[in-house]
Coordinates of C-alpha atoms in Angstrom, one line a residue:
M191 CA 0.0 0.0 0.0
S192 CA 1.5 3.4 -0.9
D193 CA 2.1 6.2 1.5
T194 CA -0.6 8.4 0.0
A195 CA -3.1 5.6 0.6
R196 CA -2.0 5.3 4.2
W197 CA -2.1 9.0 5.2
W198 CA -4.9 8.3 7.7
R199 CA -2.7 5.8 9.6
R200 CA -0.3 8.7 10.4
S201 CA -2.5 11.8 10.5
P202 CA -4.5 12.8 13.6
Y203 CA -7.3 14.0 11.3
G204 CA -7.5 10.5 9.9
L205 CA -8.2 9.0 13.3
P206 CA -11.9 8.2 12.6
L207 CA -11.0 6.5 9.4
H208 CA -8.2 4.5 11.0
A209 CA -10.6 3.4 13.8
L210 CA -13.3 2.4 11.3
A211 CA -10.7 0.4 9.3
L212 CA -9.5 -1.4 12.4
W213 CA -13.1 -2.1 13.4
S214 CA -14.0 -3.6 10.0
R215 CA -10.9 -5.7 9.9
C216 CA -11.2 -7.1 13.4
L217 CA -15.0 -7.1 13.8
V218 CA -15.3 -10.9 14.1
P219 CA -12.9 -11.5 17.0
L220 CA -14.2 -8.4 18.7
V221 CA -17.8 -9.7 18.5
L222 CA -16.7 -13.1 19.7
W223 CA -14.8 -11.7 22.7
F224 CA -17.7 -9.4 23.6
S225 CA -20.3 -12.1 23.3
A226 CA -18.3 -14.5 25.4
G227 CA -17.9 -11.9 28.0
E228 CA -21.6 -11.1 28.1
L229 CA -22.5 -14.8 28.3
G230 CA -20.1 -15.3 31.1
R231 CA -21.4 -12.2 32.9
F232 CA -25.0 -13.4 32.6
G233 CA -24.1 -16.8 34.0
L234 CA -22.3 -15.3 37.0
L235 CA -25.2 -12.9 37.6
V236 CA -27.6 -15.8 37.8
A237 CA -25.2 -17.9 39.9
G238 CA -24.7 -15.1 42.4
S239 CA -28.5 -14.6 42.6
E240 CA -29.2 -18.3 43.1
F241 CA -26.4 -18.8 45.6
S242 CA -27.4 -15.9 47.8
H243 CA -30.7 -17.3 49.0
G244 CA -30.9 -20.2 51.4
S245 CA -29.5 -21.4 54.8
F246 CA -26.3 -19.9 56.3
R247 CA -27.0 -16.7 54.5
E248 CA -24.0 -14.8 56.0
W249 CA -21.5 -17.3 54.6
R250 CA -23.4 -17.6 51.4
L251 CA -23.0 -13.9 50.8
A252 CA -19.3 -14.2 51.3
G253 CA -19.3 -16.7 48.4
V254 CA -21.5 -14.4 46.4
M255 CA -18.8 -11.7 46.8
L256 CA -16.2 -14.2 45.3
I257 CA -18.6 -14.7 42.3
F258 CA -18.8 -10.9 41.9
I259 CA -15.0 -10.6 41.9
V260 CA -14.8 -13.4 39.3
M261 CA -17.3 -11.4 37.2
V262 CA -15.1 -8.2 37.5
M263 CA -12.0 -10.2 36.5
L264 CA -13.9 -11.7 33.5
G265 CA -14.7 -8.2 32.3
M266 CA -11.1 -7.2 32.6
V267 CA -9.9 -10.3 30.7
V268 CA -12.5 -9.7 27.9
T269 CA -11.4 -6.0 27.6
V270 CA -7.7 -7.0 27.3
G271 CA -8.6 -9.7 24.9
M272 CA -10.5 -7.3 22.6
L273 CA -7.6 -4.9 22.6
H274 CA -5.2 -7.7 21.9
S275 CA -7.3 -8.9 19.0
V276 CA -6.8 -5.5 17.3
R277 CA -3.0 -5.7 17.9
G278 CA -2.2 -7.5 14.6
A279 CA -3.8 -4.8 12.5
L280 CA -1.8 -1.9 13.9
T281 CA 1.0 -0.2 12.0
E282 CA 3.2 -0.2 15.1
T283 CA 2.9 -3.9 15.4
G284 CA 3.9 -4.4 11.8
A285 CA 7.0 -2.1 12.4
R286 CA 8.0 -4.2 15.5
R287 CA 7.7 -7.4 13.5
A288 CA 9.9 -5.9 10.8
E289 CA 12.5 -5.2 13.4
G290 CA 12.5 -8.9 14.3
R291 CA 10.4 -8.9 17.4
D292 CA 8.2 -11.9 18.0
P293 CA 4.5 -11.5 18.4
E294 CA 3.5 -11.2 22.0
P295 CA 0.9 -13.8 23.2
L296 CA -2.3 -12.8 24.9
L297 CA -1.2 -14.1 28.3
S298 CA 1.9 -11.9 28.4
G299 CA 0.0 -8.8 27.7
L300 CA -2.7 -9.8 30.1
G301 CA -0.2 -10.5 32.9
R302 CA 1.4 -7.1 32.4
A303 CA -1.8 -5.1 32.2
I304 CA -4.1 -6.9 34.7
I305 CA -2.6 -5.4 37.9
A306 CA -2.6 -1.9 36.5
F307 CA -6.1 -2.5 35.2
V308 CA -7.3 -3.3 38.7
A309 CA -5.7 -0.2 40.1
I310 CA -7.4 2.0 37.5
Y311 CA -10.7 0.2 37.9
L312 CA -10.7 0.8 41.7
A313 CA -9.3 4.3 41.5
W314 CA -12.0 5.6 39.2
G315 CA -14.9 3.9 40.9
W316 CA -16.0 1.6 38.0
Q317 CA -17.0 -1.0 40.5
V318 CA -20.1 1.0 41.4
T319 CA -21.7 0.2 38.1
D320 CA -21.0 -3.5 38.3
W321 CA -22.1 -3.5 41.9
R322 CA -25.5 -2.0 40.9
R323 CA -26.0 -4.4 38.0
F324 CA -25.3 -7.4 40.3
A325 CA -27.8 -6.2 42.9
N326 CA -30.4 -5.3 40.2
A327 CA -30.2 -8.7 38.7
D328 CA -31.1 -10.3 42.1
M329 CA -33.9 -7.8 42.5
E330 CA -35.4 -8.6 39.1
R331 CA -35.2 -12.4 39.6
Y332 CA -36.8 -12.2 43.1
A333 CA -39.2 -9.2 42.5
V334 CA -42.1 -11.3 43.9
Q335 CA -40.6 -10.8 47.4
Y336 CA -41.3 -7.1 47.2
D337 CA -44.8 -7.7 45.9
R338 CA -45.6 -10.0 48.9
Y339 CA -43.9 -7.6 51.3
F340 CA -45.8 -4.5 50.2
G341 CA -49.0 -6.5 49.9
A342 CA -48.6 -7.7 53.5
L343 CA -48.0 -4.1 54.6
L344 CA -51.1 -2.9 52.8
E345 CA -53.2 -5.7 54.4
G346 CA -51.8 -4.8 57.8
A347 CA -52.6 -1.1 57.4
L348 CA -56.3 -1.9 56.4
A349 CA -56.8 -4.5 59.0
S350 CA -58.3 -3.7 62.4
D351 CA -56.2 -3.8 65.6
A352 CA -57.7 -7.1 66.6
T353 CA -56.8 -8.9 63.3
K354 CA -53.5 -7.2 62.6
A355 CA -50.7 -9.6 61.7
P356 CA -47.1 -9.1 62.8
K357 CA -45.0 -6.9 60.6
P358 CA -43.7 -8.9 57.6
V359 CA -40.0 -9.7 57.2
P360 CA -38.3 -7.2 54.7
P361 CA -37.2 -8.9 51.4
D362 CA -33.6 -9.8 51.0
A363 CA -33.5 -9.5 47.2
G364 CA -30.9 -7.0 46.0
T365 CA -28.8 -7.3 49.2
N366 CA -26.6 -10.1 48.1
L367 CA -23.5 -7.9 48.4
V368 CA -24.3 -6.7 52.0
L369 CA -22.1 -8.9 54.2
D370 CA -22.1 -9.6 57.9
V371 CA -19.4 -7.6 59.8
K372 CA -17.6 -10.6 61.3
V373 CA -17.6 -12.6 58.0
A374 CA -16.4 -9.5 56.1
L375 CA -13.6 -9.0 58.6
V376 CA -12.4 -12.6 58.3
F377 CA -12.3 -12.5 54.5
T378 CA -10.7 -9.1 54.4
A379 CA -7.9 -10.3 56.7
V380 CA -7.3 -13.4 54.6
A381 CA -7.3 -11.4 51.3
L382 CA -4.9 -8.9 52.8
A383 CA -2.5 -11.6 53.9
L384 CA -2.7 -13.4 50.5
R385 CA -2.2 -10.1 48.6
F386 CA 0.9 -9.3 50.7
V387 CA 2.5 -12.7 50.1
L388 CA 1.6 -12.9 46.4
S389 CA 2.8 -9.4 45.8
A390 CA 6.2 -10.1 47.3
I391 CA 6.6 -13.3 45.2
H392 CA 5.4 -11.5 42.0
E393 CA 8.0 -8.7 42.5
R394 CA 10.7 -11.3 42.5
R395 CA 9.5 -13.9 40.0
G396 CA 6.8 -12.2 37.9
G397 CA 4.6 -14.3 35.7
T398 CA 1.0 -14.3 34.5
R399 CA -0.4 -16.6 37.1
L400 CA 1.1 -14.6 40.0
A401 CA -0.2 -11.4 38.3
F402 CA -3.7 -12.9 38.3
G403 CA -3.4 -13.9 41.9
V404 CA -2.3 -10.4 43.0
A405 CA -5.1 -8.8 41.0
F406 CA -7.7 -11.2 42.4
C407 CA -6.5 -10.6 46.0
E408 CA -6.4 -6.9 45.4
L409 CA -10.1 -6.9 44.3
A410 CA -11.0 -9.3 47.2
Y411 CA -9.3 -7.2 49.8
T412 CA -11.0 -4.0 48.4
F413 CA -14.5 -5.4 48.1
Y414 CA -14.6 -7.3 51.4
G415 CA -13.1 -4.3 53.1
L416 CA -15.6 -1.9 51.4
A417 CA -18.4 -4.2 52.5
L418 CA -17.1 -4.1 56.0
V419 CA -16.8 -0.3 56.1
V420 CA -20.3 0.2 54.6
T421 CA -21.9 -2.2 57.0
F422 CA -20.1 -0.7 60.0
V423 CA -21.0 2.8 59.0
D424 CA -24.7 1.9 58.4
Q425 CA -24.8 0.4 61.9
R426 CA -23.0 3.4 63.5
S427 CA -24.3 6.2 61.4
A428 CA -26.6 7.6 64.1
W429 CA -23.8 7.4 66.6
L430 CA -21.3 9.1 64.3
G431 CA -23.7 11.9 63.4
Q432 CA -24.0 12.8 67.1
R433 CA -20.3 13.1 67.8
A434 CA -18.9 16.5 68.7
V435 CA -16.2 16.4 66.0
V436 CA -18.7 15.7 63.2
T437 CA -21.1 18.4 64.4
W438 CA -18.1 20.9 64.7
W439 CA -17.0 20.0 61.1
N440 CA -20.5 20.4 59.7
D441 CA -20.9 23.8 61.4
R442 CA -17.5 25.1 60.2
W443 CA -18.2 24.0 56.6
A444 CA -21.6 25.7 56.6
A445 CA -20.0 28.9 58.0
L446 CA -17.3 28.8 55.3
E447 CA -20.0 28.5 52.6
Q448 CA -21.7 31.6 54.0
A449 CA -18.6 33.7 54.7
V450 CA -16.9 33.3 51.3
P451 CA -18.7 35.2 48.5
G452 CA -19.7 33.0 45.6
W453 CA -18.5 29.8 47.3
Q454 CA -21.7 27.9 47.0
A455 CA -22.3 29.0 43.4
A456 CA -18.8 28.0 42.5
M457 CA -19.2 24.5 44.1
D458 CA -22.5 24.1 42.3
R459 CA -21.0 25.1 39.0
L460 CA -18.1 22.7 39.6
A461 CA -20.5 19.9 40.4
E462 CA -22.2 20.5 37.0
V463 CA -19.0 20.7 35.0
R464 CA -17.0 17.9 36.6
P465 CA -19.0 15.0 35.1
H466 CA -18.6 16.5 31.6
I467 CA -14.9 16.9 32.1
T468 CA -14.5 13.4 33.4
G469 CA -16.5 11.9 30.6
A470 CA -14.9 14.0 27.8
V471 CA -11.3 14.0 28.9
L472 CA -10.3 11.7 31.8
E473 CA -12.4 8.7 30.8
P474 CA -11.0 8.4 27.2
L475 CA -7.5 9.0 28.6
T476 CA -8.0 6.2 31.1
W477 CA -9.0 3.8 28.4
L478 CA -6.1 4.9 26.3
T479 CA -3.8 4.1 29.2
L480 CA -5.1 0.5 29.2
A481 CA -4.4 0.3 25.4
V482 CA -0.9 1.6 26.0
L483 CA -0.4 -1.1 28.7
V484 CA -1.7 -3.9 26.6
Y485 CA 0.4 -2.9 23.6
G486 CA 3.6 -2.9 25.6
A487 CA 4.3 0.8 26.4
Y488 CA 5.0 0.9 30.1
S489 CA 3.0 3.8 31.5
E490 CA 2.2 2.5 34.9
S491 CA 5.2 4.1 36.7
G492 CA 5.8 7.7 37.5
R493 CA 9.4 7.3 36.2
A494 CA 8.0 6.8 32.6
L495 CA 6.1 10.0 33.0
I496 CA 9.2 12.2 33.5
K497 CA 11.6 10.3 31.3
G498 CA 13.6 12.6 29.1
T499 CA 12.8 15.7 31.1
A500 CA 14.7 17.8 33.8
L501 CA 12.5 16.2 36.4
E502 CA 14.1 12.8 35.8
E503 CA 17.5 14.1 36.8
A504 CA 16.0 15.8 39.9
A505 CA 14.2 12.5 40.8
T506 CA 17.5 10.6 40.4
R507 CA 19.3 12.9 42.8
V508 CA 16.5 12.7 45.3
E509 CA 16.5 8.9 45.1
R510 CA 20.2 8.8 45.8
R511 CA 20.1 11.1 48.8
T512 CA 17.0 9.5 50.5
H513 CA 16.8 6.2 52.5
R514 CA 15.1 3.2 51.1
L515 CA 12.4 3.2 53.9
T516 CA 11.7 6.9 53.1
R517 CA 11.1 6.1 49.5
R518 CA 9.0 3.1 50.3
G519 CA 6.9 5.2 52.8
A520 CA 6.4 7.9 50.1
G521 CA 5.2 5.2 47.7
L522 CA 2.8 3.8 50.2
F523 CA 1.5 7.3 50.9
A524 CA 0.9 7.9 47.2
V525 CA -1.0 4.6 46.9
R526 CA -3.1 5.2 50.0
T527 CA -4.1 8.8 49.0
G528 CA -4.9 7.8 45.4
L529 CA -2.0 9.8 43.8
D530 CA -0.8 6.7 42.0
R531 CA -3.7 6.8 39.6
W532 CA -2.5 10.0 38.0
P533 CA 0.9 8.9 36.5
P534 CA -0.7 6.4 34.0
V535 CA -3.2 8.9 32.8
L536 CA -0.7 11.7 32.5
H537 CA 1.7 9.4 30.7
A538 CA -1.0 8.5 28.2
L539 CA -1.7 12.3 27.8
R540 CA 2.0 12.8 27.2
L541 CA 2.1 10.0 24.6
T542 CA -1.0 11.4 22.9
L543 CA 0.4 15.0 22.9
R544 CA 3.7 13.7 21.4
G545 CA 1.6 12.6 18.5
G546 CA 0.3 16.2 18.3
A547 CA -2.3 18.2 20.1
P548 CA -4.8 17.6 17.3
L549 CA -4.7 13.9 18.0
F550 CA -5.8 14.4 21.6
T551 CA -8.6 16.7 20.6
V552 CA -9.8 14.4 17.8
M553 CA -9.8 11.4 20.1
C554 CA -11.9 13.2 22.8
L555 CA -14.2 14.6 20.2
C556 CA -14.7 11.2 18.6
Y557 CA -15.4 9.5 21.9
M558 CA -18.0 12.1 22.9
L559 CA -19.7 11.9 19.5
L560 CA -19.7 8.1 19.8
S561 CA -21.3 8.3 23.2
V562 CA -24.0 10.8 22.2
G563 CA -24.6 8.9 18.9
M564 CA -25.2 5.6 20.7
D565 CA -27.7 7.3 23.0
Y566 CA -29.6 8.7 20.1
A567 CA -29.4 5.4 18.2
E568 CA -30.9 3.6 21.2
R569 CA -33.7 6.1 21.4
G570 CA -34.4 5.8 17.7
V571 CA -34.7 2.0 18.0
Y572 CA -37.1 2.4 20.9
Y573 CA -39.1 4.9 18.8
L574 CA -39.4 2.3 16.0
I575 CA -40.4 -0.4 18.5
G576 CA -43.1 1.8 20.0
T577 CA -44.4 1.9 23.6
A578 CA -47.7 0.1 23.2
H579 CA -46.4 -3.2 24.8
R580 CA -46.8 -5.1 28.0
Q581 CA -44.1 -4.8 30.6
L582 CA -42.8 -8.3 30.0
E583 CA -42.7 -7.8 26.2
W584 CA -40.9 -4.4 26.7
E585 CA -38.3 -6.1 28.9
L586 CA -37.7 -8.7 26.2
Y587 CA -37.3 -6.0 23.6
Q588 CA -34.7 -4.2 25.7
I589 CA -32.4 -7.2 25.8
P590 CA -31.2 -7.2 22.1
V591 CA -31.3 -3.4 22.1
H592 CA -29.0 -3.1 25.1
F593 CA -26.7 -5.9 23.7
G594 CA -26.4 -4.2 20.3
R595 CA -25.8 -0.8 21.7
D596 CA -23.1 -2.1 24.1
L597 CA -21.5 -4.1 21.4
L598 CA -21.2 -1.2 18.9
F599 CA -20.1 1.3 21.5
T600 CA -17.5 -1.0 23.1
T601 CA -16.0 -2.3 19.9
L602 CA -15.9 1.1 18.2
A603 CA -14.4 2.8 21.4
L604 CA -11.7 0.2 21.8
C605 CA -10.8 0.5 18.1
L606 CA -10.7 4.3 18.6
F607 CA -8.2 4.0 21.4
A608 CA -6.1 1.4 19.5
A609 CA -6.0 3.7 16.5
T610 CA -5.0 6.7 18.7
F611 CA -2.1 4.6 20.2
D612 CA -1.1 3.5 16.7
I613 CA -0.9 7.0 15.3
A614 CA 1.0 8.4 18.3
A615 CA 3.5 5.5 18.2
T616 CA 3.9 5.8 14.4
R617 CA 4.6 9.5 14.6
Q618 CA 7.1 9.0 17.4
R619 CA 8.9 6.3 15.4
A620 CA 9.0 8.6 12.4
K621 CA 10.5 11.4 14.6
R622 CA 13.2 9.0 16.0
S623 CA 14.1 7.8 12.5
I624 CA 14.5 11.4 11.3
S625 CA 16.7 12.4 14.3
R626 CA 18.9 9.3 13.7
S627 CA 19.4 10.1 10.1
E628 CA 20.4 13.7 10.9

């Protein structure tokens, strides 16, 4: 293929064409990966709902949490697999093969990206959506519990005092991720110990299996610990709200809002703008980070972010003059405060900007247009279906519509990020070759 025919593989303005070309060439493996993931997710949703009801419910819910973690891991594996299926169609991959590099298998890329994927997944709160879907699936399958409960409440309200029945037991559907405090504490401690041991072994030996173990224990520790905190706070919320420190803080914050002119208006405006900034800029950059990790550009460390700049020399001098425990403590502080989530995103931004500021702008614009376009397409399909249907029929109609929308959006978005990485890497490779020739 001539250079004039491949201009859209190098130009930022050809990003939509490059993404569509990747999508058309790799559509079959993308659809297979996505369909397998949705089928596995559906099976795990049903399994979690079935397993959560019965005797020994406290321990059953601990097992349901494990099923939920497996579902999250499955989603990560499917995402990495979809990105890897596009790898062979990238120009950067062809250039690496021309240099004599062997094709990287899926497990190698998965082992490298899975731990960073877990960190990004937890840092940006993506687990809330999966958590809601898991609970909603249980509520939909056992919705009759709510019908009986509210029916019993209505009968009790209409009955006389002499014939009133005792208050019915509230339904447990939709609470399959609400754990007992003691059970959550036990599983949190076990997951924390396993994560510490596997992380130490992985740092020395590496390997895909250990990477999976570390990622699984990281998710288990986070989710069991989160369930423990949520349950404890729910049980102690009234007590906490009456503490003097909490009351003092609420009063001082209210006084600050009244004393600073325009404070409340600025906070309200920021709350309105922040979701748009996150959806238009940070979210596509985060997905681009995952593509960079899968395709072999190491962006998970802060050192990669400052490589080739004056900050690298300063960081080297600071590293030489500080003690190992001090550096380790600073690293733990960054992890605990959430600062470690920014270097991958900033490095992906740096990689994109190296390909040119127009590439970054076109990527964000295409992602937003894709999101808005999918919403309008879904509304158009519902308009064609019509609304004169029974509730059961309407729910059946929604299944293929949701599947088709998610399929199109996911495959097109991943191809967009793969094309963005390809153009940025190709432009960097061209710049390096020019500098070497000079």
